[in-house]
Coordinates of C-alpha atoms in Angstrom, one line a residue:
Chain A
M1 CA 108.2 131.2 32.9
T2 CA 111.3 130.9 31.0
L3 CA 114.2 129.0 31.9
L4 CA 117.5 130.9 31.6
R5 CA 120.9 129.3 31.2
T6 CA 121.8 129.8 34.6
G7 CA 119.0 127.4 35.5
A8 CA 117.2 130.5 37.1
A9 CA 113.3 130.1 37.1
I10 CA 111.9 133.2 36.1
D11 CA 108.1 133.9 36.5
A12 CA 105.8 135.6 34.3
S13 CA 106.2 138.6 36.5
G14 CA 110.0 138.6 36.2
E15 CA 110.8 137.8 39.8
D16 CA 113.2 134.8 40.2
R17 CA 111.6 131.9 41.9
R18 CA 114.6 129.8 42.5
P19 CA 114.3 128.4 46.0
R20 CA 115.8 131.2 48.7
A21 CA 116.2 130.6 52.3
N22 CA 113.9 133.5 53.4
D23 CA 111.0 132.1 51.4
P24 CA 107.6 132.2 53.1
I25 CA 105.8 128.8 52.3
V26 CA 103.3 130.7 50.0
F27 CA 104.2 133.8 48.3
P28 CA 102.0 136.8 49.3
A29 CA 101.2 137.8 45.5
Q30 CA 98.9 134.5 45.3
T31 CA 95.3 135.1 46.4
I32 CA 92.8 131.9 46.4
S33 CA 91.8 133.2 43.0
S34 CA 95.0 133.0 41.5
M35 CA 96.1 129.7 43.3
T36 CA 93.0 128.0 42.4
S37 CA 93.4 128.9 38.5
T38 CA 97.1 128.1 38.6
I39 CA 96.1 124.5 40.0
C40 CA 93.3 123.7 37.8
G41 CA 94.9 124.9 34.7
P42 CA 96.8 122.1 33.7
P43 CA 94.3 119.2 34.2
L44 CA 91.7 121.7 32.7
R45 CA 94.1 122.4 29.3
R46 CA 92.8 120.9 26.2
K47 CA 96.0 120.5 25.0
W48 CA 98.3 118.3 26.4
P49 CA 101.7 119.5 27.0
L50 CA 104.8 118.4 25.1
W51 CA 106.7 117.4 28.2
W52 CA 103.7 115.4 29.5
K53 CA 103.6 113.3 26.3
L54 CA 107.0 112.8 25.8
S55 CA 107.6 111.5 29.3
L56 CA 104.5 109.0 29.3
A57 CA 105.6 107.9 25.9
A58 CA 108.9 106.9 27.6
A59 CA 107.1 105.2 30.5
L60 CA 104.4 103.5 29.0
P61 CA 107.0 101.0 26.6
F62 CA 108.1 100.0 30.4
V63 CA 104.3 99.2 31.3
V64 CA 104.1 97.0 28.3
V65 CA 107.2 95.4 29.5
L66 CA 105.9 94.7 32.8
A67 CA 103.0 93.5 31.2
V68 CA 105.1 90.9 29.1
A69 CA 107.0 89.9 32.0
V70 CA 104.2 89.3 34.3
G71 CA 102.4 87.1 31.6
W72 CA 105.4 85.1 31.1
L73 CA 105.4 84.2 34.6
F74 CA 102.2 83.4 34.7
Y75 CA 103.0 80.9 31.6
A76 CA 106.6 79.7 32.5
G77 CA 106.3 80.3 36.7
V78 CA 108.8 81.7 39.0
G79 CA 111.7 79.6 37.5
I80 CA 112.3 82.2 35.1
W81 CA 113.6 84.8 38.1
G82 CA 116.8 84.1 39.6
I83 CA 115.6 82.5 42.6
D84 CA 116.6 79.3 43.8
W85 CA 117.8 77.2 47.0
P86 CA 118.9 78.7 49.4
V87 CA 117.8 82.6 47.7
V88 CA 114.2 81.7 47.8
W89 CA 113.4 85.3 48.1
G90 CA 114.8 87.6 45.2
F91 CA 113.9 90.8 43.2
A92 CA 110.1 90.1 44.0
I93 CA 110.8 90.9 47.9
I94 CA 113.3 93.5 47.5
N95 CA 111.4 95.4 45.0
Y96 CA 108.2 94.8 47.1
V97 CA 109.7 96.2 50.3
W98 CA 111.7 99.2 48.2
W99 CA 107.9 100.3 46.7
I100 CA 106.2 99.8 50.1
A101 CA 108.7 102.1 51.8
I102 CA 108.2 104.5 49.0
A103 CA 104.4 104.5 49.4
S104 CA 105.1 105.2 52.8
G105 CA 106.6 108.5 53.0
G106 CA 103.6 110.1 51.3
T107 CA 101.2 108.9 54.1
F108 CA 104.0 110.0 56.6
I109 CA 103.5 113.5 54.9
S110 CA 99.6 113.6 54.6
A111 CA 98.6 112.0 58.0
L112 CA 101.4 112.6 60.5
F113 CA 102.0 116.2 59.7
Y114 CA 98.1 117.0 59.2
L115 CA 97.8 115.7 62.8
A116 CA 100.6 118.1 63.9
E117 CA 99.0 121.2 62.2
V118 CA 102.3 121.7 59.8
E119 CA 101.5 124.8 57.2
W120 CA 104.0 123.5 54.5
R121 CA 102.2 120.1 54.4
S122 CA 99.2 121.6 52.0
A123 CA 101.5 122.1 49.0
L124 CA 102.5 118.8 48.9
N125 CA 100.5 116.3 50.6
R126 CA 98.6 115.6 47.3
I127 CA 101.9 114.9 45.4
A128 CA 102.8 112.5 48.6
E129 CA 99.5 111.0 48.4
T130 CA 99.8 110.2 45.1
I131 CA 103.2 108.7 45.1
T132 CA 101.6 106.5 47.8
I133 CA 98.8 105.4 45.6
F134 CA 100.9 104.1 42.8
A135 CA 103.8 102.8 44.8
A136 CA 101.8 100.7 46.9
A137 CA 100.1 99.5 43.6
C138 CA 103.5 98.4 42.5
A139 CA 104.3 97.2 45.6
A140 CA 101.2 94.7 45.7
I141 CA 102.0 93.2 42.7
Y142 CA 105.2 91.3 43.7
P143 CA 103.7 89.5 46.7
I144 CA 101.0 88.1 44.8
L145 CA 103.5 87.2 41.6
H146 CA 106.0 85.8 44.3
L147 CA 103.3 83.1 45.3
G148 CA 104.2 80.7 42.7
R149 CA 100.8 80.3 41.4
P150 CA 99.5 83.5 41.8
W151 CA 96.2 82.8 40.4
L152 CA 95.4 81.0 43.8
F153 CA 96.2 84.2 45.5
Y154 CA 92.9 84.1 47.0
W155 CA 93.7 81.3 49.1
L156 CA 95.2 83.9 51.8
F157 CA 91.7 85.2 52.6
P158 CA 90.4 83.0 55.3
Y159 CA 87.1 81.6 53.9
P160 CA 85.3 78.3 54.5
N161 CA 86.4 75.8 51.8
V162 CA 85.7 72.1 50.8
M163 CA 89.8 71.0 51.8
G164 CA 88.9 72.5 55.6
V165 CA 92.2 74.2 55.2
W166 CA 92.5 77.8 56.7
P167 CA 95.3 80.2 56.7
Q168 CA 98.3 80.2 59.4
F169 CA 97.9 83.2 61.2
R170 CA 101.2 82.9 63.2
S171 CA 103.1 83.9 60.5
P172 CA 104.0 87.3 59.8
L173 CA 103.7 86.6 56.1
L174 CA 99.8 86.3 56.5
W175 CA 99.8 89.7 58.8
D176 CA 101.6 91.0 55.7
F177 CA 99.0 90.3 53.2
A178 CA 96.4 91.7 55.7
A179 CA 98.6 94.7 56.4
I180 CA 99.2 95.7 52.7
L181 CA 95.6 95.2 51.9
A182 CA 94.3 97.5 54.9
Y183 CA 97.1 99.9 53.7
V184 CA 96.1 99.7 50.0
I185 CA 92.2 100.2 50.6
S186 CA 92.8 102.9 53.2
S187 CA 95.3 104.7 51.5
I188 CA 93.2 105.0 48.2
L189 CA 89.9 106.1 50.4
F190 CA 92.1 108.7 52.3
W191 CA 93.4 109.9 48.9
Y192 CA 89.9 110.2 47.5
F193 CA 88.4 111.5 50.5
G194 CA 91.0 114.3 50.2
L195 CA 90.3 115.1 46.6
V196 CA 86.5 115.4 46.6
P197 CA 86.2 119.2 47.5
D198 CA 89.2 119.8 44.8
L199 CA 87.4 117.8 42.1
A200 CA 84.1 120.1 43.0
T201 CA 86.1 123.0 42.4
M202 CA 87.1 121.5 38.9
R203 CA 83.6 120.7 38.3
D204 CA 82.8 124.4 38.6
K205 CA 86.0 125.6 36.8
A206 CA 85.5 123.3 34.1
D207 CA 84.1 125.2 30.8
A208 CA 83.8 122.1 28.8
S209 CA 80.5 120.1 29.5
Q210 CA 82.2 116.7 29.2
K211 CA 84.9 118.2 31.8
R212 CA 82.1 119.0 34.0
R213 CA 80.4 116.2 33.8
F214 CA 83.6 114.0 34.5
Y215 CA 84.7 116.1 37.7
G216 CA 81.1 116.3 38.8
L217 CA 80.5 112.6 38.8
L218 CA 83.7 112.2 40.9
A219 CA 83.3 115.0 43.1
L220 CA 80.1 113.1 44.4
G221 CA 78.2 116.2 44.7
F222 CA 80.0 118.0 47.2
R223 CA 79.2 122.0 47.0
G224 CA 80.8 123.1 50.3
S225 CA 78.0 124.0 52.4
D226 CA 78.8 125.0 56.0
S227 CA 77.1 121.8 57.0
A228 CA 78.9 119.4 54.8
W229 CA 82.5 121.1 55.8
R230 CA 81.8 120.5 59.7
Y231 CA 81.4 116.8 59.1
Y232 CA 84.3 116.6 56.2
T233 CA 86.8 117.9 58.6
I234 CA 85.9 115.7 61.4
G235 CA 86.0 112.9 58.8
Y236 CA 89.3 113.9 57.4
G237 CA 91.0 114.3 60.8
L238 CA 89.8 110.9 61.9
L239 CA 91.3 109.5 59.0
A240 CA 94.5 111.2 59.3
A241 CA 94.2 110.2 63.2
V242 CA 94.2 106.2 61.7
M243 CA 96.5 106.7 58.8
A244 CA 99.6 107.8 60.8
P245 CA 99.8 104.8 63.2
L246 CA 98.5 102.4 59.8
V247 CA 101.6 103.2 58.1
I248 CA 104.1 102.7 61.1
S249 CA 102.1 99.3 61.4
V250 CA 102.5 98.3 58.0
H251 CA 106.1 98.8 58.3
S252 CA 106.9 97.3 61.3
I253 CA 104.8 94.2 60.1
V254 CA 107.2 94.1 57.0
G255 CA 110.2 94.1 59.1
L256 CA 108.7 91.3 61.1
D257 CA 108.4 89.4 57.9
F258 CA 112.2 89.3 58.3
A259 CA 112.5 89.4 61.8
G260 CA 110.4 86.5 62.2
A261 CA 112.4 84.0 60.6
A262 CA 115.5 82.4 62.1
T263 CA 117.3 83.6 59.3
L264 CA 121.2 85.1 59.8
G265 CA 120.9 89.1 59.8
W266 CA 117.2 89.0 59.8
H267 CA 116.2 87.7 63.3
S268 CA 116.4 90.9 65.4
T269 CA 114.0 93.0 67.0
E270 CA 115.7 95.9 65.4
F271 CA 114.0 95.2 62.2
P272 CA 110.5 96.8 62.5
P273 CA 111.6 100.5 63.7
F274 CA 114.6 100.0 61.3
F275 CA 112.4 99.3 58.5
V276 CA 110.2 102.7 59.2
F277 CA 113.4 104.8 59.3
G278 CA 114.1 103.2 55.6
A279 CA 110.5 104.2 54.7
L280 CA 110.4 107.7 56.1
L281 CA 114.2 108.0 54.1
S282 CA 112.8 106.8 51.1
G283 CA 109.5 108.5 51.3
F284 CA 111.0 111.8 51.8
A285 CA 113.7 111.2 48.9
T286 CA 110.8 110.1 46.3
V287 CA 108.3 113.1 47.4
L288 CA 111.4 115.4 46.5
L289 CA 112.4 113.9 43.3
V290 CA 108.7 114.2 42.2
A291 CA 107.9 117.6 43.5
I292 CA 110.9 119.2 42.0
P293 CA 110.0 118.5 38.2
V294 CA 106.5 119.0 39.1
R295 CA 107.3 122.4 40.6
R296 CA 108.8 123.7 37.8
L297 CA 106.6 122.1 34.9
L298 CA 103.3 122.9 36.5
R299 CA 104.6 126.5 37.6
L300 CA 104.2 125.9 41.2
E301 CA 107.1 127.9 42.4
D302 CA 104.7 130.2 44.6
F303 CA 103.6 127.2 46.7
I304 CA 106.4 124.8 46.8
T305 CA 109.1 127.2 48.0
G306 CA 112.3 127.0 49.3
R307 CA 110.9 126.7 52.5
H308 CA 109.6 123.4 51.3
F309 CA 113.3 122.6 50.3
D310 CA 114.4 123.5 53.4
I311 CA 112.3 121.4 55.5
L312 CA 112.1 118.4 53.2
G313 CA 115.9 118.5 53.3
K314 CA 116.3 118.3 57.0
L315 CA 113.7 115.7 57.1
L316 CA 115.8 113.6 54.6
L317 CA 118.9 114.5 56.7
T318 CA 117.0 113.2 60.0
S319 CA 115.8 110.0 58.5
S320 CA 119.0 109.0 57.0
L321 CA 120.4 109.5 60.5
C322 CA 118.2 107.1 62.0
V323 CA 119.0 104.9 59.5
G324 CA 122.4 105.2 59.8
Y325 CA 122.2 104.5 63.5
A326 CA 120.0 101.2 62.8
Y327 CA 123.1 100.1 60.3
L328 CA 125.6 100.7 63.4
M329 CA 123.4 99.0 65.9
E330 CA 123.3 96.0 63.4
A331 CA 126.9 96.0 63.2
F332 CA 127.4 96.4 67.0
T333 CA 124.8 93.6 67.9
T334 CA 126.2 91.2 65.7
F335 CA 129.8 91.5 67.4
Y336 CA 128.4 92.0 70.9
G337 CA 126.3 89.1 70.4
P338 CA 127.8 85.2 70.7
D339 CA 126.6 83.9 67.2
A340 CA 129.7 83.0 65.1
A341 CA 127.9 82.5 62.0
E342 CA 126.4 86.2 62.4
K343 CA 129.8 87.7 62.7
R344 CA 130.9 85.7 59.4
L345 CA 128.0 86.8 57.7
F346 CA 128.7 90.6 58.4
I347 CA 132.4 90.1 57.5
N348 CA 130.8 88.6 54.4
K349 CA 128.9 91.6 53.7
I350 CA 131.7 94.4 54.2
T351 CA 134.3 92.2 52.5
G352 CA 133.0 89.9 50.4
E353 CA 132.2 89.9 46.6
L354 CA 128.9 91.8 47.1
A355 CA 130.7 93.9 49.5
P356 CA 130.4 97.4 47.1
I357 CA 126.4 97.0 47.1
Y358 CA 126.6 97.1 50.9
W359 CA 129.0 100.1 50.9
A360 CA 126.9 101.9 47.9
T361 CA 124.1 101.4 50.6
I362 CA 126.1 103.2 53.4
L363 CA 127.1 105.8 50.3
F364 CA 124.0 106.6 49.1
N365 CA 121.7 106.4 52.6
V366 CA 124.1 107.7 55.0
L367 CA 127.0 109.7 53.7
A368 CA 125.3 111.3 50.6
P369 CA 122.6 112.9 52.5
Q370 CA 125.2 114.3 55.1
L371 CA 125.2 117.1 52.3
M372 CA 122.2 118.4 53.3
W373 CA 123.5 119.6 56.6
R374 CA 124.4 123.0 54.4
Q375 CA 121.5 124.9 53.8
S376 CA 122.8 126.0 50.2
V377 CA 122.4 122.1 49.2
R378 CA 118.9 121.7 50.7
L379 CA 118.2 124.7 48.4
N380 CA 120.1 123.7 45.4
E381 CA 117.4 121.9 43.4
A382 CA 119.9 119.7 40.9
L383 CA 122.1 118.6 44.1
V384 CA 118.7 117.7 45.7
V385 CA 117.3 115.3 42.8
L386 CA 120.7 114.2 42.9
I387 CA 121.0 113.3 46.5
S388 CA 117.2 111.9 46.3
F389 CA 118.0 109.7 43.7
F390 CA 121.1 108.4 45.4
V391 CA 119.0 107.6 48.7
I392 CA 116.5 105.7 45.9
I393 CA 119.1 103.8 44.8
G394 CA 120.9 103.2 48.0
M395 CA 117.5 101.9 49.6
W396 CA 117.1 99.4 46.7
C397 CA 120.8 98.2 47.4
E398 CA 119.8 98.0 51.3
R399 CA 116.8 95.5 50.3
F400 CA 119.4 93.6 48.2
V401 CA 121.6 93.5 51.0
I402 CA 119.0 92.3 53.6
V403 CA 117.4 89.7 51.1
V404 CA 120.1 88.5 49.1
M405 CA 123.3 88.3 51.4
S406 CA 121.5 86.8 54.4
L407 CA 119.8 83.8 52.2
R408 CA 123.1 82.8 50.7
R409 CA 125.3 82.5 53.5
T410 CA 123.0 80.3 55.8
H411 CA 124.2 78.7 59.2
L412 CA 125.7 75.5 56.9
P413 CA 128.3 76.2 54.9
S414 CA 127.3 73.3 52.5
A415 CA 123.9 74.9 52.3
W416 CA 125.7 78.2 50.7
G417 CA 124.5 79.5 47.5
D418 CA 124.6 82.2 45.0
Y419 CA 122.1 84.6 43.5
T420 CA 122.3 86.0 40.0
P421 CA 119.0 87.9 38.6
T422 CA 117.8 87.3 35.1
I423 CA 116.6 89.6 32.5
W424 CA 113.1 88.8 33.5
D425 CA 113.9 90.2 37.1
W426 CA 115.1 93.3 35.7
L427 CA 112.3 93.5 33.3
T428 CA 109.5 93.3 36.1
L429 CA 111.6 96.0 38.3
F430 CA 111.8 98.5 35.3
G431 CA 108.1 97.7 34.3
T432 CA 106.9 98.6 37.9
V433 CA 109.0 102.1 37.6
G434 CA 107.5 102.6 34.2
L435 CA 103.9 102.0 35.9
F436 CA 104.5 104.1 38.8
I437 CA 105.6 107.4 36.5
A438 CA 103.0 106.6 33.9
G439 CA 100.6 106.5 36.9
L440 CA 101.9 109.9 38.4
L441 CA 101.7 111.7 35.1
I442 CA 98.2 110.4 34.4
A443 CA 97.3 112.0 37.9
V444 CA 99.1 115.0 37.0
R445 CA 96.9 115.5 33.5
L446 CA 93.6 115.0 35.3
L447 CA 93.9 115.9 38.9
P448 CA 94.8 118.8 40.7
T449 CA 98.5 118.7 41.9
V450 CA 97.7 120.7 45.0
S451 CA 95.0 120.4 47.7
M452 CA 93.4 123.5 46.7
F453 CA 91.0 123.7 49.9
E454 CA 93.9 123.4 52.3
M455 CA 96.1 125.8 50.4
R456 CA 93.4 128.3 50.3
E457 CA 93.3 127.9 54.6
T458 CA 97.4 128.9 54.3
I459 CA 97.0 131.6 52.0
L460 CA 94.4 133.0 54.2
R461 CA 96.2 132.6 57.4
Y462 CA 99.3 134.0 55.7
A463 CA 97.1 137.3 54.6
R464 CA 95.7 138.0 57.9
R465 CA 99.2 137.7 59.4
N466 CA 100.4 140.2 57.3
Q467 CA 97.6 142.5 57.7
Chain B
M1 CA 51.6 125.4 25.4
N2 CA 50.6 124.2 28.9
A3 CA 49.3 127.5 30.5
I4 CA 50.1 126.3 34.2
A5 CA 53.7 125.2 33.3
D6 CA 54.1 128.3 31.8
A7 CA 52.9 130.3 34.7
P8 CA 56.3 132.2 36.4
I9 CA 57.1 131.0 39.5
A10 CA 57.8 133.5 42.4
P11 CA 61.4 133.1 43.8
N12 CA 61.5 131.8 47.5
G13 CA 65.3 132.1 47.7
L14 CA 68.2 134.2 47.5
A15 CA 72.0 133.8 47.0
A16 CA 74.6 136.6 47.8
T17 CA 78.4 136.3 47.2
F18 CA 81.1 137.8 49.5
L19 CA 84.8 138.1 49.2
S20 CA 85.3 137.4 52.7
E21 CA 84.7 134.6 55.4
E22 CA 84.3 137.4 57.8
A23 CA 81.4 139.5 55.8
S24 CA 79.8 136.2 55.2
L25 CA 79.9 135.0 58.8
A26 CA 78.8 138.3 59.8
A27 CA 75.8 138.2 57.4
L28 CA 75.2 134.7 58.4
A29 CA 74.8 135.7 62.1
D30 CA 72.5 138.6 61.2
L31 CA 70.1 136.5 59.0
N32 CA 69.7 133.8 62.0
A33 CA 69.4 136.5 64.1
A34 CA 66.6 138.1 61.9
D35 CA 65.0 134.3 61.9
V36 CA 64.6 134.9 58.0
G37 CA 64.3 131.0 57.4
D38 CA 66.6 128.8 56.2
A39 CA 70.4 130.5 55.5
R40 CA 73.4 128.4 55.0
L41 CA 76.6 129.2 53.8
F42 CA 79.0 127.9 51.2
S43 CA 82.6 128.5 51.1
P44 CA 85.9 127.3 49.2
L45 CA 87.4 126.1 52.4
P46 CA 86.3 124.8 55.9
P47 CA 84.3 127.9 57.7
S48 CA 85.3 128.9 61.2
L49 CA 82.4 127.8 62.8
P50 CA 82.1 125.9 66.0
P51 CA 82.2 121.9 65.2
K52 CA 79.1 120.1 65.1
R53 CA 78.3 117.5 67.6
T54 CA 78.2 114.3 65.8
R55 CA 78.4 110.8 66.8
L56 CA 80.7 109.9 63.6
P57 CA 84.1 109.6 65.9
A58 CA 82.1 107.1 68.4
V59 CA 80.7 105.2 65.3
A60 CA 83.9 104.7 63.9
L61 CA 85.4 103.9 67.1
V62 CA 82.6 101.1 67.5
F63 CA 83.3 99.8 63.9
G64 CA 87.1 99.4 64.4
L65 CA 86.6 97.8 67.6
F66 CA 84.1 95.5 66.0
G67 CA 86.6 95.0 63.0
A68 CA 89.4 94.1 65.1
A69 CA 87.5 91.7 67.6
A70 CA 86.0 89.8 64.5
A71 CA 89.5 89.6 62.9
F72 CA 91.0 88.5 66.3
G73 CA 87.9 85.9 66.9
L74 CA 88.2 84.6 63.2
Q75 CA 92.2 83.8 63.8
S76 CA 91.3 82.1 67.1
F77 CA 88.7 80.3 65.3
A78 CA 90.7 79.3 62.5
N79 CA 93.7 78.2 64.3
V80 CA 92.3 76.7 67.3
V81 CA 89.0 74.9 66.2
A82 CA 88.9 74.5 62.4
Y83 CA 92.5 73.9 61.4
P84 CA 94.9 73.7 64.6
L85 CA 98.3 73.1 63.0
D86 CA 101.4 72.4 65.3
I87 CA 104.2 75.0 64.4
G88 CA 107.0 74.5 66.7
A89 CA 105.1 73.2 69.5
R90 CA 103.5 76.5 69.7
P91 CA 99.9 76.4 71.4
P92 CA 97.1 76.8 68.9
F93 CA 95.9 79.9 70.7
S94 CA 99.0 82.0 70.0
W95 CA 96.7 85.1 71.0
P96 CA 99.8 87.6 70.5
S97 CA 100.3 86.6 66.9
F98 CA 96.7 87.2 66.3
I99 CA 97.0 90.8 67.5
P100 CA 98.8 92.4 64.2
I101 CA 96.0 91.3 61.9
A102 CA 93.4 92.3 64.4
F103 CA 95.0 96.0 64.4
E104 CA 94.9 96.0 60.9
A105 CA 91.5 94.9 60.4
G106 CA 90.3 97.6 63.1
I107 CA 92.1 100.3 61.4
L108 CA 90.3 99.1 58.1
S109 CA 86.8 99.3 59.7
V110 CA 87.5 102.8 61.2
V111 CA 88.6 104.1 57.5
V112 CA 85.7 102.6 55.5
A113 CA 83.3 103.5 58.7
T114 CA 84.6 107.3 58.6
V115 CA 84.6 107.5 54.7
V116 CA 80.9 106.2 54.3
G117 CA 79.4 107.9 57.6
A118 CA 81.1 111.5 56.9
G119 CA 80.2 110.7 53.2
A120 CA 76.5 110.5 54.1
L121 CA 76.7 113.0 56.5
C122 CA 78.5 115.5 53.7
G123 CA 75.6 114.4 51.2
F124 CA 78.0 112.5 49.1
T125 CA 76.4 111.1 46.0
R126 CA 73.5 113.7 46.1
Y127 CA 74.0 114.7 42.4
Y128 CA 71.4 117.3 42.5
D129 CA 69.9 119.9 44.2
S130 CA 67.8 123.0 43.6
V131 CA 70.6 125.3 44.7
D132 CA 72.4 124.1 41.8
E133 CA 70.3 126.0 39.7
I134 CA 71.9 129.1 41.5
R135 CA 74.5 130.6 38.8
L136 CA 76.5 131.9 41.5
L137 CA 76.7 128.9 43.6
R138 CA 79.4 127.6 41.2
E139 CA 81.9 130.5 42.4
A140 CA 81.3 129.2 46.2
T141 CA 83.9 126.0 45.4
I142 CA 86.5 128.5 43.5
D143 CA 86.9 131.9 45.5
R144 CA 83.7 133.4 47.0
W145 CA 81.5 132.7 50.1
V146 CA 78.1 132.2 48.8
I147 CA 74.9 132.2 51.3
V148 CA 72.0 131.0 50.4
V149 CA 68.3 131.8 52.0
R150 CA 65.0 129.8 51.6
A151 CA 62.2 132.3 52.8
P152 CA 58.9 131.4 53.9
N153 CA 57.4 134.3 52.3
S154 CA 57.9 137.6 50.3
E155 CA 58.4 139.9 53.0
T156 CA 61.2 137.5 54.5
L157 CA 62.7 137.6 51.3
A158 CA 62.6 140.9 51.1
R159 CA 64.5 141.3 54.7
S160 CA 66.9 138.7 53.9
R161 CA 67.9 140.7 50.9
D162 CA 68.2 144.0 52.9
I163 CA 70.4 142.3 55.5
L164 CA 72.6 140.8 52.7
Q165 CA 73.2 144.3 50.9
R166 CA 74.1 145.7 54.3
C167 CA 76.5 143.2 54.9
G168 CA 78.3 143.9 51.8
A169 CA 77.1 141.3 49.6
R170 CA 78.9 141.6 45.9
A171 CA 76.3 140.1 44.1
I172 CA 72.6 139.0 44.7
E173 CA 70.7 136.3 42.3
E174 CA 67.1 135.5 43.3
A175 CA 66.4 131.7 43.3
E176 CA 63.6 129.1 43.5
L177 CA 64.4 126.8 46.2

């Protein structure tokens, strides 16, 4: 494929592969053989492509920065961050909620749409699940770091101890610990279980004995016998059936972390669904943000087509409208209710010194995605990347609004305070971004980016229809 | 040299590749109808065969319910018996507060039971099988449907070969299974 100056992607056959409205889910020229070769190509290639080396070289310094920031935190304590009374939850919680929402979008695509038997899912579910794994890993770091004495994190587990102390299970914060633990373990198992047949393909496609051994070890001896497939599909269906409610429960519990506290702006029954809407929005935006460069760089234009852009764009728009509805309800219930402090806080949000962050949230999460009403925008890669990026920034701003703005303006004006993040807050944030990107790059280099066994089903189904 | 070890072993199996699922399923049906022995299909995607009856969903459900009940019991024990704390005058047995963790534990138990159970049924970690010696089998995870027949005697083996050829096998390989 060569890239023309106009931005048009032209494949080897000379065909224009820019996303188009009438694109099929998979182009009919693709057979299961050609698809397998295309997907297996990048991981089995001996030489590492230049774009990959440059991207990893750019991401790794951030991983080092994260290690330094975490190391310094372990040595000096949470005083290196900008948190203080009354804003005791700062970047750590903002970033945690932001990352776990990004993770959730992947599970929605891989589990919920599997149950709904949607065909377009097969091209994107591996990318979505990989995003889930690394975003959940980034999210899981923060609550541990935020504990103050992170090396004692195991005190969160209920176990008999000489102090005779047990965790307080009536706290939503402990529910959160259980939810994240269950989510991270389940996501990794679901991802790996889904990878096994493709790892077997990689094992059998590899020429080099070292690679054959590597993928053979990971493939766990899967050979694709009729008996194995029949048990495998039952197992995969079961996992999808429980992953879908799990992801909704996880985000509802994250919402309850806030709603459970008698804090202004938080104590609302709206929070669990509001957080699920936010998770959908940031999840779909991240999948688009990752899928677009991956599509170009790994030459997946025949599998991730205009149809995928169109559907994901509509999903992004729908979830943006849901988030917009939640913002509207937040304003309505504030002024419908009797609490003067709530009203004062809301006015401070929209007119105070941090109001630009609130309005950035509205702009990026609600207004910018409205462009997706137009199909031409949904099919324009540059605009989709831009809108998705806006949404990712907007979702971070939303968490800043929720965490910081509520805590700095409590019921008692005498207890008001402020919050200024330190360099260590920023370095930890950018460090996890680097960790996420480095993780994705390593996954793209080593593993098939598209679920091949599911894509074969889609290709054959299309071929039968066209006969 | 050991003469016994070097003696040729008569093949007792066959492997045949097919280009389509339809052809392979037709061949498999013919082989089963002819009662030629153990015939297995290896394919690059789940074959369109009727689902097997398995207790896996029931086992996963039992594990899930057990996990949820155990988590609920542990929370009740911890907050009612072992370490009762007065938090805003809430009763120690605040059972609605114990539901979220019980739910998460139940889901996690289902996931672990499913992965372990399905993995065991699929033969995960069985790194060697005599069918691995069949060269054609490597194509089964890529783009071919491969039928492997283990025949009890040479007569059945010959019949199997005829059936596979008649059904349009693209390549046939003899195997020692």
